[in-house]
Amino acid sequence: LKDGCSNEMTGSDTYRLFFLLEGNVRLKIDNGSDYLLGNGEFTLLPPGCSIVCSALAGSGYVVINCNRIKVDSNVSYLDELKKDAGKGIAPCRQLPIRGRFMKVLTDFEYYPVSESMYPSLYDILFIYMRILYSKEELLSFLHPVLFDSRGKRRE
């Protein structure tokens, strides 16, 4: 996105991860949320909402559907996170992009949109998340994916 421009992303029926590779943007979600995302941060976009992304500086981003997190190689880890939920961890909205994440993320732009064609790339993404972030950070960040609004585990 060029400085001062905006882009509307239509709603999706799944959670999506929004990685801001460079720049600064304001995200306005049609459920009333409005917040800033800084250079090298990522956030979780809720399902069913359209999002307007406005660039405060020239910005580049990648949006990835979050349903790959439920593939077999990640399910056991998600179950492990759910077991640790009793620690009273408050949900967080965004995390910094760490380590070699940037290389994996920039590789997404070279592949077609269909995630079913490249499952290994999605697995690599979530493996990096498991390596680079503590269990507490991931539990806090993925809380909306793992639990409903009443705090009950999602299946």
Backbone as JSON, one array per atom type, in Angstrom:
{
  "sequence": "LKDGCSNEMTGSDTYRLFFLLEGNVRLKIDNGSDYLLGNGEFTLLPPGCSIVCSALAGSGYVVINCNRIKVDSNVSYLDELKKDAGKGIAPCRQLPIRGRFMKVLTDFEYYPVSESMYPSLYDILFIYMRILYSKEELLSFLHPVLFDSRGKRRE",
  "N": [[0.83, -1.19, 0.0], [0.52, 2.2, -0.85], [1.71, 5.19, 0.77], [-0.79, 6.74, 2.65], [-2.88, 5.51, 1.32], [-5.71, 3.2, 1.11], [-7.09, -0.09, 1.65], [-9.67, -2.38, 1.19], [-10.5, -5.37, 2.74], [-12.39, -8.19, 2.16], [-14.78, -10.02, 4.18], [-14.12, -13.16, 5.87], [-14.7, -16.64, 6.44], [-13.08, -17.81, 8.26], [-10.55, -17.42, 10.84], [-7.89, -15.1, 10.26], [-4.42, -14.45, 9.78], [-2.66, -11.47, 9.95], [0.12, -10.14, 8.73], [2.32, -7.55, 9.07], [4.73, -6.59, 7.11], [6.29, -4.39, 6.52], [6.24, -0.87, 7.25], [3.47, 1.15, 8.55], [0.19, 0.74, 9.66], [-3.36, 1.42, 9.92], [-5.92, -0.5, 11.14], [-9.28, -1.0, 10.53], [-11.93, -2.61, 11.69], [-15.05, -4.06, 10.89], [-16.52, -4.73, 13.12], [-16.29, -2.78, 14.93], [-13.78, -2.44, 16.06], [-10.7, -0.66, 16.05], [-7.47, -0.1, 15.36], [-3.88, 0.48, 15.61], [-1.2, -0.92, 13.75], [2.13, -1.73, 13.93], [5.34, -1.51, 12.24], [6.63, -4.65, 11.31], [4.94, -6.25, 12.92], [2.31, -8.57, 13.85], [-1.16, -9.6, 13.64], [-4.35, -10.99, 14.65], [-7.09, -11.52, 12.65], [-10.58, -11.37, 12.96], [-13.16, -13.81, 12.08], [-15.74, -13.34, 9.58], [-15.77, -10.57, 9.36], [-15.33, -7.55, 7.55], [-12.4, -5.72, 6.66], [-10.77, -2.63, 6.78], [-7.81, -1.48, 5.67], [-5.54, 0.98, 6.24], [-2.82, 2.77, 5.05], [-0.32, 4.35, 6.86], [2.19, 4.86, 6.33], [4.27, 3.94, 3.55], [3.49, 0.6, 2.96], [3.77, -2.96, 3.38], [2.17, -6.09, 3.37], [1.07, -9.38, 4.46], [-1.61, -11.62, 4.3], [-2.92, -14.43, 5.85], [-4.88, -17.32, 5.83], [-6.11, -18.88, 8.74], [-6.82, -21.49, 9.07], [-5.07, -23.57, 8.58], [-3.76, -24.06, 10.86], [-5.0, -26.06, 12.13], [-4.25, -28.5, 11.11], [-3.08, -31.92, 11.21], [-0.41, -32.0, 12.19], [-0.25, -29.85, 13.9], [-2.34, -29.97, 15.69], [-2.03, -31.42, 18.13], [-0.37, -29.71, 19.54], [-2.01, -27.48, 19.82], [-3.95, -28.58, 21.49], [-2.39, -28.92, 23.73], [-1.87, -26.26, 24.38], [-4.47, -25.46, 25.07], [-4.84, -26.87, 27.44], [-3.23, -25.46, 29.16], [-4.62, -23.18, 29.64], [-5.79, -22.42, 32.02], [-4.22, -20.68, 33.42], [-4.93, -18.07, 33.58], [-4.32, -16.21, 31.53], [-4.26, -13.17, 29.83], [-5.84, -12.26, 26.8], [-3.92, -11.18, 23.96], [-3.46, -8.72, 21.39], [-1.6, -8.36, 19.32], [1.61, -9.44, 18.03], [5.22, -9.25, 17.79], [7.03, -9.75, 14.69], [9.33, -12.26, 14.55], [12.75, -13.53, 14.34], [13.52, -15.8, 11.69], [11.2, -15.56, 10.43], [10.4, -13.58, 8.56], [11.45, -14.32, 6.05], [10.0, -16.66, 5.45], [7.44, -15.56, 5.33], [7.63, -13.67, 3.23], [7.96, -15.43, 1.15], [5.38, -16.33, 0.66], [4.17, -14.62, -1.19], [4.93, -15.54, -3.64], [3.48, -17.73, -4.3], [0.44, -19.34, -5.43], [-2.92, -18.31, -4.39], [-4.35, -20.43, -3.3], [-4.3, -22.26, -0.5], [-4.32, -24.99, -0.11], [-2.65, -26.13, -1.9], [-0.06, -25.83, -1.05], [0.7, -27.06, 1.54], [2.95, -27.55, 3.13], [4.33, -25.15, 3.42], [2.62, -23.68, 5.04], [2.67, -25.27, 7.31], [5.35, -24.89, 8.03], [5.28, -22.2, 8.72], [3.68, -22.25, 11.09], [5.23, -23.93, 12.64], [7.5, -22.32, 13.02], [6.25, -20.36, 14.56], [5.74, -21.8, 16.87], [8.35, -22.27, 17.72], [9.5, -19.7, 18.03], [7.95, -18.23, 19.82], [6.79, -18.04, 23.16], [4.89, -20.47, 25.04], [2.97, -19.2, 26.56], [2.74, -16.72, 25.23], [1.69, -17.56, 22.73], [-0.68, -18.8, 23.56], [-2.03, -16.61, 24.61], [-2.24, -14.99, 22.31], [-3.58, -16.66, 20.43], [-5.94, -17.11, 21.7], [-8.69, -16.35, 20.94], [-9.09, -18.17, 18.85], [-8.89, -20.63, 20.04], [-10.76, -20.65, 22.13], [-14.22, -19.93, 22.9], [-16.36, -16.98, 23.27], [-17.23, -17.21, 25.89], [-15.23, -18.5, 27.14], [-15.07, -21.22, 26.82], [-13.66, -24.23, 25.55], [-12.94, -24.51, 22.09], [-13.79, -26.9, 19.62]],
  "CA": [[0.0, 0.0, 0.0], [1.25, 3.47, -0.84], [1.44, 6.09, 1.89], [-2.06, 7.44, 2.57], [-3.89, 4.73, 0.59], [-6.38, 2.18, 1.91], [-7.51, -1.29, 0.93], [-10.69, -3.1, 1.94], [-10.45, -6.83, 2.62], [-13.7, -8.75, 2.46], [-14.84, -10.95, 5.31], [-13.75, -14.55, 5.65], [-15.35, -17.48, 7.45], [-12.07, -18.31, 9.19], [-9.59, -16.44, 11.35], [-6.76, -14.85, 9.38], [-3.27, -13.78, 10.37], [-2.26, -10.31, 9.17], [1.52, -9.84, 9.02], [2.77, -6.29, 8.49], [6.15, -6.8, 6.85], [6.94, -3.09, 6.6], [5.34, 0.28, 7.31], [2.53, 1.32, 9.66], [-1.18, 0.78, 9.14], [-4.5, 1.43, 10.83], [-6.92, -1.49, 10.76], [-10.62, -0.7, 11.0], [-12.7, -3.84, 11.51], [-16.45, -3.64, 10.93], [-17.16, -5.01, 14.41], [-16.06, -1.62, 15.78], [-12.38, -2.32, 16.47], [-9.88, 0.25, 15.26], [-6.18, -0.02, 16.05], [-2.67, 0.64, 14.81], [-0.26, -2.04, 13.69], [3.42, -1.15, 13.6], [6.28, -2.22, 11.39], [7.11, -5.92, 11.82], [4.03, -6.86, 13.87], [1.19, -9.28, 13.24], [-2.37, -9.65, 14.44], [-5.35, -11.99, 14.29], [-8.32, -10.9, 12.15], [-11.72, -12.24, 13.27], [-13.96, -14.24, 10.93], [-17.01, -12.66, 9.34], [-15.65, -9.11, 9.36], [-14.49, -6.92, 6.53], [-11.37, -4.92, 7.3], [-10.17, -1.57, 5.97], [-6.4, -1.29, 6.05], [-5.08, 2.27, 5.74], [-1.37, 2.91, 5.23], [0.18, 5.61, 7.41], [3.48, 4.96, 5.63], [4.31, 2.88, 2.56], [3.4, -0.63, 3.75], [3.62, -4.26, 2.73], [1.62, -7.05, 4.32], [0.63, -10.7, 4.0], [-2.74, -12.13, 5.06], [-2.92, -15.88, 5.73], [-5.97, -18.0, 6.52], [-5.6, -19.54, 9.94], [-7.33, -22.85, 9.2], [-3.98, -24.55, 8.5], [-3.27, -24.35, 12.2], [-5.71, -27.24, 12.63], [-3.8, -29.72, 10.48], [-2.65, -32.93, 12.19], [0.9, -31.72, 12.82], [-0.38, -28.78, 14.89], [-3.48, -30.19, 16.59], [-1.59, -31.82, 19.46], [0.15, -28.53, 20.21], [-3.17, -26.67, 20.2], [-4.54, -29.23, 22.66], [-1.48, -28.62, 24.84], [-2.14, -24.87, 24.74], [-5.77, -25.4, 25.74], [-4.67, -27.39, 28.8], [-2.56, -24.43, 29.95], [-5.45, -21.98, 29.65], [-6.2, -22.1, 33.37], [-3.26, -19.78, 34.05], [-5.47, -16.71, 33.6], [-3.57, -15.38, 30.6], [-5.11, -12.22, 29.13], [-5.61, -12.26, 25.34], [-3.21, -10.04, 23.39], [-3.94, -8.41, 20.05], [-0.56, -8.46, 18.3], [2.94, -9.9, 18.42], [6.25, -8.86, 16.81], [7.56, -10.79, 13.8], [10.67, -12.58, 15.07], [13.61, -14.54, 13.73], [13.55, -16.02, 10.25], [9.82, -15.46, 10.0], [10.25, -12.69, 7.4], [11.74, -15.08, 4.82], [8.85, -17.53, 5.21], [6.3, -14.72, 4.97], [7.8, -13.09, 1.9], [7.79, -16.51, 0.18], [3.97, -16.52, 0.35], [3.74, -13.84, -2.34], [5.32, -16.22, -4.86], [2.63, -18.9, -4.47], [-0.98, -19.02, -5.66], [-3.7, -18.07, -3.18], [-4.9, -21.67, -2.76], [-3.42, -22.81, 0.52], [-4.31, -26.45, -0.14], [-1.59, -26.57, -2.8], [1.25, -25.72, -0.43], [0.54, -27.24, 2.99], [4.21, -27.55, 3.87], [4.67, -23.77, 3.74], [1.8, -23.31, 6.2], [3.22, -25.99, 8.46], [6.59, -24.21, 8.4], [4.88, -20.97, 9.4], [3.25, -22.53, 12.46], [6.38, -24.48, 13.37], [8.26, -21.16, 13.46], [5.52, -19.72, 15.66], [5.96, -22.62, 18.07], [9.75, -22.13, 18.12], [9.89, -18.33, 18.34], [7.1, -17.61, 20.82], [6.55, -18.89, 24.33], [3.56, -21.06, 25.13], [2.09, -18.16, 27.11], [2.47, -15.75, 24.17], [0.79, -18.16, 21.74], [-1.98, -18.98, 24.2], [-2.63, -15.29, 24.68], [-2.53, -14.51, 20.96], [-4.54, -17.54, 19.76], [-7.08, -17.32, 22.59], [-9.98, -16.37, 20.24], [-9.19, -19.36, 18.0], [-8.98, -21.81, 20.91], [-11.88, -20.57, 23.08], [-15.3, -19.04, 22.5], [-16.46, -15.76, 24.07], [-17.48, -17.57, 27.29], [-14.04, -19.16, 27.66], [-15.15, -22.67, 26.63], [-12.79, -24.73, 24.47], [-13.49, -24.82, 20.76], [-13.36, -28.22, 19.12]],
  "C": [[0.87, 1.25, 0.0], [0.82, 4.31, 0.35], [0.1, 6.81, 1.67], [-3.16, 6.69, 1.84], [-4.55, 3.72, 1.53], [-6.85, 1.05, 1.02], [-8.55, -1.99, 1.79], [-10.57, -4.59, 1.67], [-11.81, -7.37, 3.02], [-13.62, -9.72, 3.62], [-14.46, -12.36, 4.89], [-14.45, -15.38, 6.72], [-14.36, -18.09, 8.43], [-11.26, -17.14, 9.76], [-8.47, -16.29, 10.32], [-5.64, -14.17, 10.17], [-2.84, -12.67, 9.42], [-0.85, -9.93, 9.6], [1.91, -8.55, 8.31], [4.29, -6.38, 8.33], [6.93, -5.5, 6.93], [5.88, -2.01, 6.67], [4.53, 0.34, 8.58], [1.14, 1.44, 9.07], [-2.19, 0.93, 10.28], [-5.5, 0.42, 10.28], [-8.26, -1.09, 11.37], [-11.48, -1.91, 10.65], [-14.17, -3.51, 11.72], [-17.19, -4.05, 12.2], [-16.9, -3.87, 15.41], [-14.63, -1.44, 16.24], [-11.61, -1.43, 15.51], [-8.54, 0.35, 15.99], [-5.03, 0.05, 15.08], [-1.82, -0.62, 14.87], [1.05, -1.46, 13.18], [4.27, -2.07, 12.72], [6.74, -3.52, 12.04], [6.25, -6.54, 12.9], [2.97, -7.67, 13.12], [0.04, -9.4, 14.21], [-3.32, -10.71, 13.88], [-6.62, -11.26, 13.86], [-9.49, -11.86, 12.38], [-12.47, -12.67, 12.02], [-15.21, -13.38, 10.8], [-16.94, -11.16, 9.3], [-14.87, -8.65, 8.13], [-13.56, -5.96, 7.25], [-10.91, -3.86, 6.31], [-8.78, -1.32, 6.53], [-5.93, 0.01, 5.41], [-3.6, 2.45, 6.07], [-1.03, 4.3, 5.75], [1.57, 5.89, 6.86], [3.44, 3.85, 4.59], [4.42, 1.53, 3.25], [3.25, -1.86, 2.87], [3.13, -5.26, 3.75], [1.26, -8.37, 3.64], [-0.53, -11.12, 4.9], [-2.85, -13.63, 4.78], [-4.09, -16.46, 6.49], [-5.41, -18.87, 7.63], [-6.08, -20.99, 10.05], [-6.24, -23.91, 9.09], [-3.43, -24.89, 9.88], [-3.92, -25.62, 12.75], [-5.32, -28.53, 11.91], [-3.18, -30.63, 11.54], [-1.35, -32.57, 12.92], [0.83, -30.63, 13.89], [-1.45, -29.02, 15.93], [-3.03, -30.56, 18.0], [-1.03, -30.63, 20.23], [-0.99, -27.61, 20.65], [-3.85, -27.25, 21.43], [-3.7, -28.94, 23.91], [-1.69, -27.18, 25.32], [-3.45, -24.75, 25.52], [-5.68, -25.87, 27.19], [-4.05, -26.34, 29.72], [-3.4, -23.16, 30.11], [-5.86, -21.55, 31.05], [-5.28, -21.13, 34.08], [-3.74, -18.33, 34.08], [-4.72, -15.76, 32.7], [-4.54, -14.47, 29.84], [-4.81, -12.26, 27.63], [-4.85, -11.01, 24.9], [-3.63, -9.89, 21.93], [-2.86, -8.59, 18.98], [0.76, -8.91, 18.9], [3.95, -9.39, 17.39], [6.64, -10.05, 15.93], [9.0, -11.02, 14.22], [11.43, -13.53, 14.16], [13.53, -14.6, 12.22], [12.14, -16.0, 9.64], [9.67, -14.69, 8.68], [10.47, -13.43, 6.1], [10.56, -15.98, 4.47], [7.67, -16.71, 4.71], [6.44, -14.13, 3.58], [7.69, -14.16, 0.82], [6.33, -16.72, -0.2], [3.55, -15.77, -0.9], [4.08, -14.53, -3.66], [4.46, -17.44, -5.16], [1.2, -18.48, -4.76], [-1.73, -18.9, -4.32], [-4.16, -19.36, -2.52], [-3.93, -22.32, -1.79], [-3.34, -24.32, 0.49], [-3.18, -26.98, -1.02], [-0.22, -26.59, -2.13], [1.17, -25.91, 1.09], [1.84, -27.17, 3.76], [4.63, -26.14, 4.26], [3.88, -23.28, 4.96], [2.29, -24.02, 7.45], [4.5, -25.33, 8.96], [6.27, -22.94, 9.18], [4.51, -21.24, 10.85], [4.34, -23.2, 13.29], [7.26, -23.33, 13.87], [7.57, -20.46, 14.62], [5.77, -20.48, 16.96], [7.38, -22.46, 18.6], [10.04, -20.74, 18.69], [9.09, -17.66, 19.46], [6.87, -18.58, 21.97], [5.12, -19.43, 24.28], [2.55, -20.02, 25.62], [1.73, -17.13, 26.04], [1.48, -16.32, 23.15], [-0.6, -18.39, 22.32], [-2.72, -17.66, 24.26], [-3.08, -14.81, 23.31], [-3.63, -15.34, 20.29], [-5.79, -17.81, 20.59], [-8.43, -17.31, 21.85], [-10.18, -17.59, 19.33], [-9.46, -20.6, 18.86], [-10.23, -21.84, 21.78], [-12.96, -19.64, 22.55], [-15.38, -17.85, 23.47], [-16.73, -16.02, 25.55], [-16.29, -18.3, 27.91], [-14.08, -20.67, 27.53], [-14.29, -23.06, 25.43], [-13.57, -24.96, 23.19], [-12.97, -26.18, 20.34], [-12.72, -28.08, 17.76]]
}
